[in-house]
């Protein structure tokens, strides 16, 4: 397949296989490993794109399902594509809509051609399959587009996982046949197979047998226990070609990011920084912090003294706690600025460590902090916006 992408590896950590690379797209250059903030409806919730730019984001993700339903992918096309429509000239990635169709919609009917479903807001009937997903994503016009897959929720039996995987493979062929803009948009294939290693192997072999610009590990953090997520990522990532970008879909806490990079992942996305911000929580070098805690009311220090985001440079925990308690919109904005910046910086620090030959030390520091902190598995699951 023609590719609008180029991927150049700069350094590989011999201990782990973690990579630093340059990914070139029609709308700009991305230094990997990279965190991709999610702009579900063509916006990162509570942030303007000027603010997004200042977080250091190099690429944002948009959801095809949401844009298809409202305002309509044809309208985005008439606006000149997603970059013109949202006013963000840098790279954009769209998901296929598959995850939302399977997870958000009621009254689904799955056929070999795709999925009939009802709009989660209006109740109106729609149909999206691999062919329709390619049309929608071609109209939206992101730099990187994703194959339409069947992402089975966990726990899934072996037979359920295999059926979804086989369908994903058949749908990938339809996606390849129907993708019209190969010169400007790069289609990534998605490896499925749930928690079953032999299925992951089969899926990786089948998907990578098709020459695509990049590949993704899908179906992780969809209901399984944390150790299972890590095992799948550790097992599956090396099955993907080393010379192409590898994308782990839907994860994004500081620990998730470090672990994914350690496994050889280059790209990851998650709604967690903006969602947590809206709930008054922030990432910090001391772990996750809720600004609703009474100890923040009189704390005049920044969220994180090492963070150089606008929020940490200008505001104290006390002020932010006041905004959160008063339900002020600016609170969500300021916490989102910090959380997005924080995760972007985590990926950038990992990148610097890989290039400097110090990734093992970097990872072990993060691992110690992670082991010291209790994590809540439910917060790691990627839910919509
Ligand atoms: Zn900050």
Tab-separated table of C-alpha atoms and ligand atoms in Angstrom:
chain	number	residue	atom	x	y	z
A	1	UNK	CA	0.000	0.000	0.000
A	2	UNK	CA	1.189	3.576	-0.739
A	3	UNK	CA	2.094	5.326	2.450
A	4	UNK	CA	1.741	8.944	3.446
A	5	UNK	CA	3.888	8.174	6.494
A	6	UNK	CA	7.551	7.649	7.068
A	7	UNK	CA	8.929	6.162	10.254
A	8	UNK	CA	12.585	6.490	11.147
A	9	UNK	CA	13.958	4.838	14.275
A	10	UNK	CA	16.590	6.930	16.049
A	11	UNK	CA	17.459	4.758	19.038
A	12	UNK	CA	16.475	1.424	20.569
A	13	UNK	CA	16.985	0.457	24.218
A	14	UNK	CA	18.902	-2.859	24.181
A	15	UNK	CA	17.480	-3.869	27.587
A	16	UNK	CA	13.796	-3.512	26.664
A	17	UNK	CA	13.339	-2.827	22.959
A	18	UNK	CA	11.865	0.628	23.739
A	19	UNK	CA	12.283	2.875	20.710
A	20	UNK	CA	12.659	6.572	19.918
A	21	UNK	CA	11.624	7.465	16.384
A	22	UNK	CA	10.434	10.188	14.030
A	23	UNK	CA	7.033	9.768	12.420
A	24	UNK	CA	6.411	12.046	9.434
A	25	UNK	CA	2.810	12.719	8.385
A	26	UNK	CA	1.282	15.106	5.800
A	27	UNK	CA	0.494	17.562	8.626
A	28	UNK	CA	3.732	17.443	10.529
A	29	UNK	CA	6.445	15.524	12.283
A	30	UNK	CA	5.822	13.550	15.486
A	31	UNK	CA	8.572	12.504	17.844
A	32	UNK	CA	7.811	9.116	19.388
A	33	UNK	CA	7.055	7.664	21.873
A	34	UNK	CA	4.091	10.031	21.833
A	35	UNK	CA	0.960	10.463	23.896
A	36	UNK	CA	-2.074	11.432	21.796
A	37	UNK	CA	-4.746	13.397	23.686
A	38	UNK	CA	-8.304	12.537	22.685
A	39	UNK	CA	-10.637	15.129	21.193
A	40	UNK	CA	-13.782	13.038	21.004
A	41	UNK	CA	-16.067	15.566	19.348
A	42	UNK	CA	-13.297	17.407	17.515
A	43	UNK	CA	-12.263	19.176	20.711
A	44	UNK	CA	-10.308	18.270	23.818
A	45	UNK	CA	-12.950	18.823	26.446
A	46	UNK	CA	-12.593	22.218	28.166
A	47	UNK	CA	-9.547	23.253	26.071
A	48	UNK	CA	-9.098	25.532	23.064
A	49	UNK	CA	-6.635	24.366	20.420
A	50	UNK	CA	-4.367	27.255	21.398
A	51	UNK	CA	-4.200	25.696	24.866
A	52	UNK	CA	-3.735	22.209	23.358
A	53	UNK	CA	-0.801	23.511	21.302
A	54	UNK	CA	0.853	24.886	24.469
A	55	UNK	CA	0.625	21.508	26.210
A	56	UNK	CA	3.143	20.290	23.619
A	57	UNK	CA	0.693	17.955	21.820
A	58	UNK	CA	1.952	16.874	18.410
A	59	UNK	CA	-1.088	14.849	17.329
A	60	UNK	CA	-4.660	14.589	18.583
A	61	UNK	CA	-7.223	11.839	18.217
A	62	UNK	CA	-10.807	12.343	17.076
A	63	UNK	CA	-13.676	9.846	17.204
A	64	UNK	CA	-15.305	8.924	13.897
A	65	UNK	CA	-18.448	7.623	15.559
A	66	UNK	CA	-19.180	10.949	17.263
A	67	UNK	CA	-18.275	13.092	14.230
A	68	UNK	CA	-20.338	10.859	11.931
A	69	UNK	CA	-23.437	11.283	14.094
A	70	UNK	CA	-22.850	14.985	14.706
A	71	UNK	CA	-22.092	17.177	12.752
A	72	UNK	CA	-21.731	14.479	10.055
A	73	UNK	CA	-18.534	13.390	8.304
A	74	UNK	CA	-19.851	14.888	5.040
A	75	UNK	CA	-19.998	18.290	6.729
A	76	UNK	CA	-16.399	17.874	7.948
A	77	UNK	CA	-15.445	17.081	4.322
A	78	UNK	CA	-17.225	20.209	3.062
A	79	UNK	CA	-15.294	22.248	5.639
A	80	UNK	CA	-12.110	21.034	3.936
A	81	UNK	CA	-11.438	18.105	6.288
A	82	UNK	CA	-10.824	17.764	9.998
A	83	UNK	CA	-7.762	20.031	10.185
A	84	UNK	CA	-9.632	22.998	8.656
A	85	UNK	CA	-12.863	22.228	10.479
A	86	UNK	CA	-11.380	22.181	13.970
A	87	UNK	CA	-8.605	24.708	13.322
A	88	UNK	CA	-5.713	22.379	14.200
A	89	UNK	CA	-3.105	22.219	11.415
A	90	UNK	CA	-1.089	19.419	13.040
A	91	UNK	CA	-1.549	15.639	12.678
A	92	UNK	CA	-4.852	13.989	13.576
A	93	UNK	CA	-5.752	10.316	14.034
A	94	UNK	CA	-9.309	8.998	13.839
A	95	UNK	CA	-10.514	5.737	15.297
A	96	UNK	CA	-12.844	3.621	13.184
A	97	UNK	CA	-16.004	4.006	15.233
A	98	UNK	CA	-15.980	0.277	15.970
A	99	UNK	CA	-15.233	0.622	19.665
A	100	UNK	CA	-18.081	3.111	20.202
A	101	UNK	CA	-20.549	1.137	18.083
A	102	UNK	CA	-19.875	-1.950	20.169
A	103	UNK	CA	-19.625	-0.229	23.563
A	104	UNK	CA	-22.007	2.760	23.479
A	105	UNK	CA	-24.936	1.674	21.406
A	106	UNK	CA	-27.945	-0.352	22.361
A	107	UNK	CA	-29.927	-2.739	20.164
A	108	UNK	CA	-26.956	-3.771	18.016
A	109	UNK	CA	-27.277	-6.345	15.271
A	110	UNK	CA	-23.998	-7.619	13.921
A	111	UNK	CA	-23.857	-9.005	10.378
A	112	UNK	CA	-20.943	-9.970	8.150
A	113	UNK	CA	-21.151	-6.486	6.580
A	114	UNK	CA	-21.154	-4.508	9.806
A	115	UNK	CA	-23.314	-3.363	12.675
A	116	UNK	CA	-26.832	-1.947	12.840
A	117	UNK	CA	-27.182	0.256	15.901
A	118	UNK	CA	-29.178	3.074	17.421
A	119	UNK	CA	-27.657	6.485	18.074
A	120	UNK	CA	-27.005	6.606	21.833
A	121	UNK	CA	-28.555	10.097	21.999
A	122	UNK	CA	-31.450	10.177	19.546
A	123	UNK	CA	-32.347	6.506	19.172
A	124	UNK	CA	-32.132	6.840	15.346
A	125	UNK	CA	-30.986	3.729	13.450
A	126	UNK	CA	-27.612	3.601	11.644
A	127	UNK	CA	-25.336	1.057	10.002
A	128	UNK	CA	-21.528	1.098	10.062
A	129	UNK	CA	-19.278	-1.620	8.699
A	130	UNK	CA	-15.715	-1.569	7.396
A	131	UNK	CA	-16.822	-0.009	4.095
A	132	UNK	CA	-18.820	2.759	5.814
A	133	UNK	CA	-16.015	3.383	8.332
A	134	UNK	CA	-13.539	3.953	5.502
A	135	UNK	CA	-15.945	6.378	3.791
A	136	UNK	CA	-16.458	8.260	7.071
A	137	UNK	CA	-12.733	8.393	7.853
A	138	UNK	CA	-11.873	9.399	4.260
A	139	UNK	CA	-14.379	12.259	4.572
A	140	UNK	CA	-12.984	13.357	7.926
A	141	UNK	CA	-9.493	13.271	6.428
A	142	UNK	CA	-7.185	12.496	9.390
A	143	UNK	CA	-3.529	11.668	8.737
A	144	UNK	CA	-3.861	8.242	10.359
A	145	UNK	CA	-7.062	6.196	10.166
A	146	UNK	CA	-7.917	2.901	11.822
A	147	UNK	CA	-9.357	-0.346	10.536
A	148	UNK	CA	-12.921	-1.150	11.621
A	149	UNK	CA	-12.582	-3.927	14.172
A	150	UNK	CA	-14.669	-5.990	16.561
A	151	UNK	CA	-13.220	-5.194	19.976
A	152	UNK	CA	-14.589	-7.858	22.307
A	153	UNK	CA	-15.124	-6.822	25.925
A	154	UNK	CA	-13.571	-8.891	28.695
A	155	UNK	CA	-14.255	-11.300	30.168
A	156	UNK	CA	-14.722	-13.040	26.821
A	157	UNK	CA	-14.657	-16.773	26.243
A	158	UNK	CA	-12.097	-18.178	23.843
A	159	UNK	CA	-14.800	-18.761	21.221
A	160	UNK	CA	-16.161	-15.222	21.556
A	161	UNK	CA	-12.653	-13.770	21.274
A	162	UNK	CA	-11.852	-15.919	18.241
A	163	UNK	CA	-15.105	-15.007	16.455
A	164	UNK	CA	-14.438	-11.286	17.002
A	165	UNK	CA	-10.831	-11.693	15.855
A	166	UNK	CA	-11.805	-13.573	12.677
A	167	UNK	CA	-14.380	-10.902	11.899
A	168	UNK	CA	-11.751	-8.205	12.496
A	169	UNK	CA	-9.472	-9.932	9.963
A	170	UNK	CA	-12.204	-10.184	7.307
A	171	UNK	CA	-13.165	-6.567	7.914
A	172	UNK	CA	-9.534	-5.453	7.533
A	173	UNK	CA	-9.518	-6.752	3.941
A	174	UNK	CA	-12.694	-4.764	3.232
A	175	UNK	CA	-11.091	-1.665	4.796
A	176	UNK	CA	-8.012	-2.001	2.575
A	177	UNK	CA	-10.197	-2.394	-0.548
A	178	UNK	CA	-12.320	0.653	0.325
A	179	UNK	CA	-9.702	3.111	1.580
A	180	UNK	CA	-9.619	5.789	-1.142
A	181	UNK	CA	-7.025	8.295	0.085
A	182	UNK	CA	-3.877	6.209	0.478
A	183	UNK	CA	-1.654	9.043	-0.741
A	184	UNK	CA	-2.607	11.306	2.189
A	185	UNK	CA	-4.150	9.042	4.833
A	186	UNK	CA	-2.422	6.043	6.403
A	187	UNK	CA	-4.507	3.044	7.426
A	188	UNK	CA	-3.370	1.085	10.503
A	189	UNK	CA	-4.453	-2.524	11.057
A	190	UNK	CA	-5.529	-3.681	14.530
A	191	UNK	CA	-4.470	-6.882	16.278
A	192	UNK	CA	-7.213	-8.437	18.438
A	193	UNK	CA	-7.438	-11.741	20.313
A	194	UNK	CA	-8.376	-10.689	23.861
A	195	UNK	CA	-6.206	-12.286	26.576
A	196	UNK	CA	-5.450	-15.464	24.573
A	197	UNK	CA	-1.856	-15.657	23.440
A	198	UNK	CA	-2.405	-18.042	20.539
A	199	UNK	CA	-5.143	-15.740	19.200
A	200	UNK	CA	-2.849	-12.720	19.578
A	201	UNK	CA	-0.169	-14.596	17.612
A	202	UNK	CA	-2.608	-15.578	14.855
A	203	UNK	CA	-4.002	-12.052	14.724
A	204	UNK	CA	-0.560	-10.434	14.549
A	205	UNK	CA	0.475	-12.801	11.735
A	206	UNK	CA	-2.746	-12.233	9.772
A	207	UNK	CA	-2.847	-8.454	10.186
A	208	UNK	CA	0.847	-7.845	9.507
A	209	UNK	CA	0.708	-10.076	6.399
A	210	UNK	CA	-1.058	-7.077	4.852
A	211	UNK	CA	1.468	-4.338	4.108
A	212	UNK	CA	0.129	-1.344	6.032
A	213	UNK	CA	1.871	1.871	7.228
A	214	UNK	CA	1.399	0.921	10.899
A	215	UNK	CA	-0.215	-1.522	13.286
A	216	UNK	CA	-2.131	-1.275	16.538
A	217	UNK	CA	-2.723	-3.487	19.549
A	218	UNK	CA	-6.450	-3.262	20.261
A	219	UNK	CA	-8.735	-4.872	22.809
A	220	UNK	CA	-6.693	-4.076	25.916
A	221	UNK	CA	-8.004	-2.386	29.072
A	222	UNK	CA	-11.557	-3.378	28.145
A	223	UNK	CA	-12.520	-5.058	31.399
A	224	UNK	CA	-9.621	-7.416	32.118
A	225	UNK	CA	-7.434	-7.261	35.235
A	226	UNK	CA	-4.309	-5.092	35.133
A	227	UNK	CA	-1.773	-7.940	35.045
A	228	UNK	CA	-3.596	-9.335	32.000
A	229	UNK	CA	-3.325	-5.968	30.210
A	230	UNK	CA	0.411	-5.863	30.818
A	231	UNK	CA	0.900	-9.472	29.766
A	232	UNK	CA	-0.950	-8.945	26.490
A	233	UNK	CA	1.022	-5.798	25.662
A	234	UNK	CA	4.336	-7.436	26.557
A	235	UNK	CA	3.501	-10.520	24.493
A	236	UNK	CA	1.888	-8.881	21.454
A	237	UNK	CA	4.075	-5.825	20.796
A	238	UNK	CA	7.187	-7.747	19.618
A	239	UNK	CA	4.956	-9.633	17.138
A	240	UNK	CA	4.531	-6.375	15.198
A	241	UNK	CA	7.121	-5.344	12.580
A	242	UNK	CA	9.971	-3.392	14.179
A	243	UNK	CA	10.286	-0.914	11.295
A	244	UNK	CA	6.684	0.352	11.478
A	245	UNK	CA	4.876	2.462	14.083
A	246	UNK	CA	3.114	0.522	16.854
A	247	UNK	CA	0.046	1.992	18.526
A	248	UNK	CA	-1.491	0.763	21.777
A	249	UNK	CA	-5.124	1.840	21.798
A	250	UNK	CA	-6.894	3.388	24.764
A	251	UNK	CA	-4.374	3.434	27.597
A	252	UNK	CA	-2.838	6.424	29.319
A	253	UNK	CA	-1.771	6.776	32.902
A	254	UNK	CA	1.835	7.615	33.759
A	255	UNK	CA	2.484	3.939	34.560
A	256	UNK	CA	0.623	2.628	31.482
A	257	UNK	CA	2.723	4.890	29.305
A	258	UNK	CA	6.035	3.816	30.823
A	259	UNK	CA	5.056	0.164	30.570
A	260	UNK	CA	3.881	0.440	26.955
A	261	UNK	CA	7.084	2.195	25.942
A	262	UNK	CA	9.086	-0.477	27.726
A	263	UNK	CA	7.306	-3.083	25.535
A	264	UNK	CA	8.201	-1.217	22.313
A	265	UNK	CA	5.002	0.793	21.759
A	266	UNK	CA	5.375	4.158	19.963
A	267	UNK	CA	1.922	5.747	20.252
A	268	UNK	CA	-0.902	5.646	22.806
A	269	UNK	CA	-4.075	7.582	23.549
A	270	UNK	CA	-6.481	7.941	26.421
A	271	UNK	CA	-9.269	10.213	27.592
A	272	UNK	CA	-7.991	9.881	31.164
A	273	UNK	CA	-6.212	13.273	31.527
A	274	UNK	CA	-9.276	15.326	30.611
A	275	UNK	CA	-11.780	12.988	32.285
A	276	UNK	CA	-9.842	12.916	35.559
A	277	UNK	CA	-9.475	16.707	35.377
A	278	UNK	CA	-13.229	17.125	35.151
A	279	UNK	CA	-13.498	15.048	38.310
A	280	UNK	CA	-10.939	17.178	40.137
A	281	UNK	CA	-8.009	14.727	39.932
A	282	UNK	CA	-4.479	15.303	38.694
A	283	UNK	CA	-1.331	13.349	37.963
A	284	UNK	CA	1.756	14.326	39.925
A	285	UNK	CA	5.175	12.929	40.711
A	286	UNK	CA	3.695	11.867	44.089
A	287	UNK	CA	0.992	9.866	42.324
A	288	UNK	CA	-2.603	10.734	41.607
A	289	UNK	CA	-4.055	13.554	43.693
A	290	UNK	CA	-7.651	14.610	44.223
A	291	UNK	CA	-8.009	18.348	44.689
A	292	UNK	CA	-11.231	17.620	46.565
A	293	UNK	CA	-9.177	16.435	49.536
A	294	UNK	CA	-9.308	18.859	52.445
A	295	UNK	CA	-5.496	18.929	52.648
A	296	UNK	CA	-5.454	20.904	49.348
A	297	UNK	CA	-7.550	23.800	50.699
A	298	UNK	CA	-4.560	25.431	52.423
A	299	UNK	CA	-1.817	24.107	50.154
A	300	UNK	CA	-0.179	27.015	48.321
A	301	UNK	CA	2.260	24.870	46.350
A	302	UNK	CA	1.713	23.994	42.680
A	303	UNK	CA	0.291	20.590	41.669
A	304	UNK	CA	3.784	19.472	40.711
A	305	UNK	CA	6.878	21.634	41.248
A	306	UNK	CA	8.640	19.925	38.304
A	307	UNK	CA	5.822	20.593	35.840
A	308	UNK	CA	6.239	23.601	33.545
A	309	UNK	CA	2.606	23.792	32.405
A	310	UNK	CA	0.632	27.035	32.570
A	311	UNK	CA	-1.364	25.769	35.554
A	312	UNK	CA	1.654	24.819	37.668
A	313	UNK	CA	3.516	28.006	36.778
A	314	UNK	CA	0.613	30.270	37.771
A	315	UNK	CA	-1.679	28.589	40.272
A	316	UNK	CA	-1.592	26.884	43.661
A	317	UNK	CA	-3.361	23.719	44.769
A	318	UNK	CA	-5.406	25.929	47.096
A	319	UNK	CA	-6.760	28.041	44.210
A	320	UNK	CA	-7.432	24.984	42.043
A	321	UNK	CA	-9.160	23.220	44.959
A	322	UNK	CA	-11.329	26.330	45.357
A	323	UNK	CA	-12.283	26.229	41.645
A	324	UNK	CA	-13.077	22.510	41.816
A	325	UNK	CA	-15.208	22.941	44.945
A	326	UNK	CA	-16.990	25.908	43.364
A	327	UNK	CA	-17.601	23.888	40.179
A	328	UNK	CA	-15.987	26.641	38.083
A	329	UNK	CA	-15.379	25.740	34.412
A	330	UNK	CA	-11.879	27.187	34.633
A	331	UNK	CA	-11.029	24.449	37.134
A	332	UNK	CA	-11.609	21.736	34.534
A	333	UNK	CA	-9.626	23.720	31.988
A	334	UNK	CA	-6.641	24.317	34.267
A	335	UNK	CA	-6.534	20.710	35.499
A	336	UNK	CA	-6.847	19.431	31.916
A	337	UNK	CA	-3.922	21.632	30.849
A	338	UNK	CA	-1.836	20.102	33.624
A	339	UNK	CA	-2.874	16.466	33.067
A	340	UNK	CA	-2.402	16.552	29.294
A	341	UNK	CA	0.955	18.308	29.653
A	342	UNK	CA	1.998	15.801	32.316
A	343	UNK	CA	1.369	12.735	30.135
A	344	UNK	CA	2.962	14.332	27.074
A	345	UNK	CA	5.992	15.101	29.200
A	346	UNK	CA	6.156	11.518	30.502
A	347	UNK	CA	6.462	10.269	26.920
A	348	UNK	CA	9.023	12.977	26.081
A	349	UNK	CA	11.140	12.073	29.143
A	350	UNK	CA	11.035	8.412	28.148
A	351	UNK	CA	12.121	9.406	24.644
A	352	UNK	CA	15.059	11.422	26.002
A	353	UNK	CA	16.051	8.490	28.221
A	354	UNK	CA	15.993	6.051	25.273
A	355	UNK	CA	18.162	8.384	23.182
A	356	UNK	CA	20.563	8.922	26.106
A	357	UNK	CA	20.847	5.150	26.700
A	358	UNK	CA	19.278	5.520	30.149
A	359	UNK	CA	15.839	4.041	29.645
A	360	UNK	CA	16.343	1.137	32.088
A	361	UNK	CA	17.116	3.568	34.920
A	362	UNK	CA	14.178	5.765	33.874
A	363	UNK	CA	11.784	2.803	33.837
A	364	UNK	CA	12.948	1.478	37.193
A	365	UNK	CA	12.352	4.886	38.800
A	366	UNK	CA	8.801	4.962	37.435
A	367	UNK	CA	8.271	1.349	38.484
A	368	UNK	CA	9.308	2.083	42.078
A	369	UNK	CA	6.896	5.022	42.247
A	370	UNK	CA	4.149	2.898	40.714
A	371	UNK	CA	4.657	0.080	43.198
A	372	UNK	CA	4.449	2.604	46.018
A	373	UNK	CA	1.150	3.970	44.805
A	374	UNK	CA	-2.147	2.208	44.908
A	375	UNK	CA	-3.864	2.239	41.547
A	376	UNK	CA	-7.529	1.912	40.907
A	377	UNK	CA	-8.046	-0.460	38.015
A	378	UNK	CA	-11.457	0.923	37.142
A	379	UNK	CA	-10.005	4.348	36.419
A	380	UNK	CA	-7.679	2.882	33.809
A	381	UNK	CA	-10.448	1.693	31.558
A	382	UNK	CA	-10.932	3.950	28.558
A	383	UNK	CA	-14.502	5.158	28.676
A	384	UNK	CA	-15.933	7.706	26.277
A	385	UNK	CA	-15.224	11.387	27.048
B	1	LIG	ZN1	1.418	21.197	35.557
